[in-house]
Amino acid sequence: MPAQGRRRPAPGTPPSLRVERSLLRDGVRLLASVDEVGRGALAGPASVGVVLVDATVRTAPTGVRDSKLLQPAARQRLVPRIRRWALASAVGHAGPDEVDEVGILGALRLAARRAMATLPAVPDLILLDGNHDWYTDPEREGLLSLLHPDEPTPPVRTMIKADMRCSSVAAASVLAKVERDAMMVDLHDSHPHFGWAVNKGYASREHLDALTEHGACEHHRRSWRLPPYADVTELETVDDDGAPGDLPELDDDVMEVGR
């Protein structure tokens, strides 16, 4: 399904369940809201959060926002509340080796399907942040889907800025961000010179300088143009929370750097 809602929410406007409830009134029984984190990182997994809601969904926990707008402590406090609020939820990951093998969009698809596989039921519709349906495997669309009857792919509705408009998508982003950040902090002790406890694998100046000095390790996306082979002036640094800026977009199959 095409991207919806090109009008951006006003600054400071909290997300709501208006979109979700409209979809649920229109016949969707189970709605899976999806958001990803780690797409533009140089190291670590690509991670996808999924939140499942139905017509019984109540107002989201106070404070739920797109994860990039929240401080780390606020995100962590929200996780148990989101888990109790959602009908079901999950986070899936794809490692840097998988990013190298199938590209960032293929890795996001793997991570999302791993999360979906843990849900108690297959959703009727997936609400996906952004303007591109990376969840649907292009090799399994149309008649090709008949070759994989045991792996149903629900229809996908993309929505620009869904993480800022839709409470359930924002909740999915919080779950994914908290879990991925914890993974990067755990990896920090084995490779402290990269500063992953702070930059979470994104292109901070410390991370770029360490790559130039030490080279990439097994947790880096080696198929990407990393220092010292890349022009580091092309990569924006990030804040201390590791929230990425707008990085240049390259070939999806090699190095698509965005969020």
mmCIF file of N, CA, C and O in Angstrom, residues 55-96:
data_model
loop_
_atom_site.group_PDB
_atom_site.id
_atom_site.type_symbol
_atom_site.label_atom_id
_atom_site.label_comp_id
_atom_site.label_asym_id
_atom_site.label_seq_id
_atom_site.Cartn_x
_atom_site.Cartn_y
_atom_site.Cartn_z
ATOM 1 N N ALA A 55 -8.807 -3.733 18.591
ATOM 2 C CA ALA A 55 -9.843 -2.736 18.858
ATOM 3 C C ALA A 55 -9.998 -2.419 20.340
ATOM 4 O O ALA A 55 -10.622 -1.414 20.701
ATOM 5 N N THR A 56 -9.439 -3.243 21.203
ATOM 6 C CA THR A 56 -9.537 -2.991 22.639
ATOM 7 C C THR A 56 -8.430 -2.071 23.145
ATOM 8 O O THR A 56 -8.374 -1.795 24.346
ATOM 9 N N VAL A 57 -7.558 -1.606 22.263
ATOM 10 C CA VAL A 57 -6.405 -0.831 22.693
ATOM 11 C C VAL A 57 -6.837 0.425 23.448
ATOM 12 O O VAL A 57 -7.758 1.133 23.057
ATOM 13 N N ARG A 58 -6.165 0.667 24.553
ATOM 14 C CA ARG A 58 -6.413 1.865 25.351
ATOM 15 C C ARG A 58 -5.389 2.934 24.983
ATOM 16 O O ARG A 58 -4.430 2.678 24.247
ATOM 17 N N THR A 59 -5.576 4.126 25.504
ATOM 18 C CA THR A 59 -4.628 5.206 25.270
ATOM 19 C C THR A 59 -3.222 4.771 25.688
ATOM 20 O O THR A 59 -3.042 4.142 26.732
ATOM 21 N N ALA A 60 -2.258 5.101 24.879
ATOM 22 C CA ALA A 60 -0.885 4.676 25.134
ATOM 23 C C ALA A 60 -0.356 5.296 26.425
ATOM 24 O O ALA A 60 -0.833 6.349 26.875
ATOM 25 N N PRO A 61 0.631 4.662 27.039
ATOM 26 C CA PRO A 61 1.222 5.216 28.262
ATOM 27 C C PRO A 61 1.686 6.656 28.065
ATOM 28 O O PRO A 61 2.228 7.010 27.006
ATOM 29 N N THR A 62 1.491 7.467 29.066
ATOM 30 C CA THR A 62 1.915 8.861 29.012
ATOM 31 C C THR A 62 3.421 8.946 28.756
ATOM 32 O O THR A 62 4.209 8.240 29.374
ATOM 33 N N GLY A 63 3.782 9.794 27.819
ATOM 34 C CA GLY A 63 5.196 9.989 27.525
ATOM 35 C C GLY A 63 5.705 9.254 26.311
ATOM 36 O O GLY A 63 6.847 9.480 25.891
ATOM 37 N N VAL A 64 4.887 8.378 25.728
ATOM 38 C CA VAL A 64 5.336 7.655 24.537
ATOM 39 C C VAL A 64 5.549 8.649 23.394
ATOM 40 O O VAL A 64 4.653 9.416 23.043
ATOM 41 N N ARG A 65 6.741 8.633 22.865
ATOM 42 C CA ARG A 65 7.134 9.482 21.743
ATOM 43 C C ARG A 65 8.078 8.675 20.854
ATOM 44 O O ARG A 65 8.580 7.628 21.242
ATOM 45 N N ASP A 66 8.345 9.208 19.678
ATOM 46 C CA ASP A 66 9.415 8.655 18.860
ATOM 47 C C ASP A 66 10.670 8.587 19.721
ATOM 48 O O ASP A 66 11.015 9.546 20.428
ATOM 49 N N SER A 67 11.364 7.465 19.689
ATOM 50 C CA SER A 67 12.478 7.221 20.612
ATOM 51 C C SER A 67 13.564 8.276 20.511
ATOM 52 O O SER A 67 14.264 8.561 21.493
ATOM 53 N N LYS A 68 13.732 8.901 19.338
ATOM 54 C CA LYS A 68 14.783 9.902 19.167
ATOM 55 C C LYS A 68 14.501 11.158 19.984
ATOM 56 O O LYS A 68 15.404 11.967 20.219
ATOM 57 N N LEU A 69 13.250 11.350 20.386
ATOM 58 C CA LEU A 69 12.872 12.555 21.124
ATOM 59 C C LEU A 69 12.937 12.369 22.633
ATOM 60 O O LEU A 69 12.629 13.303 23.377
ATOM 61 N N LEU A 70 13.315 11.179 23.084
ATOM 62 C CA LEU A 70 13.311 10.859 24.506
ATOM 63 C C LEU A 70 14.728 10.636 25.022
ATOM 64 O O LEU A 70 15.583 10.106 24.307
ATOM 65 N N GLN A 71 14.945 11.007 26.259
ATOM 66 C CA GLN A 71 16.212 10.716 26.909
ATOM 67 C C GLN A 71 16.271 9.224 27.257
ATOM 68 O O GLN A 71 15.236 8.573 27.434
ATOM 69 N N PRO A 72 17.479 8.666 27.367
ATOM 70 C CA PRO A 72 17.604 7.223 27.628
ATOM 71 C C PRO A 72 16.822 6.744 28.848
ATOM 72 O O PRO A 72 16.158 5.709 28.797
ATOM 73 N N ALA A 73 16.885 7.477 29.949
ATOM 74 C CA ALA A 73 16.178 7.045 31.159
ATOM 75 C C ALA A 73 14.675 7.018 30.941
ATOM 76 O O ALA A 73 13.975 6.122 31.432
ATOM 77 N N ALA A 74 14.157 7.987 30.187
ATOM 78 C CA ALA A 74 12.720 8.032 29.909
ATOM 79 C C ALA A 74 12.299 6.848 29.046
ATOM 80 O O ALA A 74 11.244 6.241 29.274
ATOM 81 N N ARG A 75 13.123 6.493 28.081
ATOM 82 C CA ARG A 75 12.818 5.331 27.236
ATOM 83 C C ARG A 75 12.774 4.058 28.069
ATOM 84 O O ARG A 75 11.876 3.231 27.920
ATOM 85 N N GLN A 76 13.757 3.897 28.935
ATOM 86 C CA GLN A 76 13.825 2.680 29.749
ATOM 87 C C GLN A 76 12.632 2.557 30.685
ATOM 88 O O GLN A 76 12.110 1.451 30.890
ATOM 89 N N ARG A 77 12.181 3.675 31.230
ATOM 90 C CA ARG A 77 11.006 3.635 32.114
ATOM 91 C C ARG A 77 9.750 3.244 31.353
ATOM 92 O O ARG A 77 8.827 2.651 31.920
ATOM 93 N N LEU A 78 9.700 3.583 30.063
ATOM 94 C CA LEU A 78 8.502 3.295 29.270
ATOM 95 C C LEU A 78 8.391 1.824 28.879
ATOM 96 O O LEU A 78 7.282 1.343 28.618
ATOM 97 N N VAL A 79 9.508 1.114 28.809
ATOM 98 C CA VAL A 79 9.476 -0.247 28.270
ATOM 99 C C VAL A 79 8.485 -1.147 29.003
ATOM 100 O O VAL A 79 7.615 -1.766 28.357
ATOM 101 N N PRO A 80 8.537 -1.297 30.325
ATOM 102 C CA PRO A 80 7.562 -2.196 30.971
ATOM 103 C C PRO A 80 6.125 -1.717 30.812
ATOM 104 O O PRO A 80 5.204 -2.534 30.736
ATOM 105 N N ARG A 81 5.926 -0.413 30.743
ATOM 106 C CA ARG A 81 4.569 0.106 30.564
ATOM 107 C C ARG A 81 4.049 -0.203 29.169
ATOM 108 O O ARG A 81 2.877 -0.547 28.989
ATOM 109 N N ILE A 82 4.929 -0.096 28.167
ATOM 110 C CA ILE A 82 4.527 -0.435 26.799
ATOM 111 C C ILE A 82 4.229 -1.933 26.693
ATOM 112 O O ILE A 82 3.244 -2.343 26.051
ATOM 113 N N ARG A 83 5.060 -2.747 27.326
ATOM 114 C CA ARG A 83 4.853 -4.204 27.279
ATOM 115 C C ARG A 83 3.499 -4.585 27.874
ATOM 116 O O ARG A 83 2.814 -5.469 27.351
ATOM 117 N N ARG A 84 3.121 -3.921 28.969
ATOM 118 C CA ARG A 84 1.818 -4.214 29.587
ATOM 119 C C ARG A 84 0.666 -3.668 28.754
ATOM 120 O O ARG A 84 -0.413 -4.268 28.704
ATOM 121 N N TRP A 85 0.895 -2.548 28.094
ATOM 122 C CA TRP A 85 -0.169 -1.878 27.334
ATOM 123 C C TRP A 85 -0.507 -2.606 26.031
ATOM 124 O O TRP A 85 -1.681 -2.768 25.683
ATOM 125 N N ALA A 86 0.495 -3.035 25.294
ATOM 126 C CA ALA A 86 0.287 -3.648 23.987
ATOM 127 C C ALA A 86 -0.314 -5.040 24.132
ATOM 128 O O ALA A 86 -0.094 -5.738 25.115
ATOM 129 N N LEU A 87 -1.068 -5.437 23.122
ATOM 130 C CA LEU A 87 -1.584 -6.803 23.081
ATOM 131 C C LEU A 87 -0.424 -7.792 23.047
ATOM 132 O O LEU A 87 -0.461 -8.846 23.680
ATOM 133 N N ALA A 88 0.607 -7.460 22.308
ATOM 134 C CA ALA A 88 1.856 -8.223 22.258
ATOM 135 C C ALA A 88 2.915 -7.309 21.664
ATOM 136 O O ALA A 88 2.602 -6.317 20.997
ATOM 137 N N SER A 89 4.177 -7.644 21.896
ATOM 138 C CA SER A 89 5.265 -6.832 21.358
ATOM 139 C C SER A 89 6.511 -7.691 21.232
ATOM 140 O O SER A 89 6.640 -8.731 21.888
ATOM 141 N N ALA A 90 7.428 -7.234 20.395
ATOM 142 C CA ALA A 90 8.668 -7.979 20.185
ATOM 143 C C ALA A 90 9.693 -7.078 19.521
ATOM 144 O O ALA A 90 9.351 -6.059 18.898
ATOM 145 N N VAL A 91 10.961 -7.475 19.639
ATOM 146 C CA VAL A 91 12.051 -6.812 18.931
ATOM 147 C C VAL A 91 12.881 -7.887 18.247
ATOM 148 O O VAL A 91 13.206 -8.913 18.850
ATOM 149 N N GLY A 92 13.200 -7.669 16.982
ATOM 150 C CA GLY A 92 14.053 -8.583 16.231
ATOM 151 C C GLY A 92 15.324 -7.886 15.783
ATOM 152 O O GLY A 92 15.362 -6.654 15.658
ATOM 153 N N HIS A 93 16.369 -8.665 15.551
ATOM 154 C CA HIS A 93 17.672 -8.108 15.189
ATOM 155 C C HIS A 93 18.261 -8.880 14.010
ATOM 156 O O HIS A 93 18.025 -10.083 13.855
ATOM 157 N N ALA A 94 19.055 -8.184 13.220
ATOM 158 C CA ALA A 94 19.875 -8.808 12.178
ATOM 159 C C ALA A 94 21.289 -8.274 12.360
ATOM 160 O O ALA A 94 21.490 -7.056 12.475
ATOM 161 N N GLY A 95 22.254 -9.172 12.392
ATOM 162 C CA GLY A 95 23.625 -8.791 12.696
ATOM 163 C C GLY A 95 24.331 -8.100 11.550
ATOM 164 O O GLY A 95 23.854 -8.099 10.403
ATOM 165 N N PRO A 96 25.493 -7.504 11.826
ATOM 166 C CA PRO A 96 26.242 -6.815 10.772
ATOM 167 C C PRO A 96 26.664 -7.744 9.639
ATOM 168 O O PRO A 96 26.756 -7.306 8.490
#
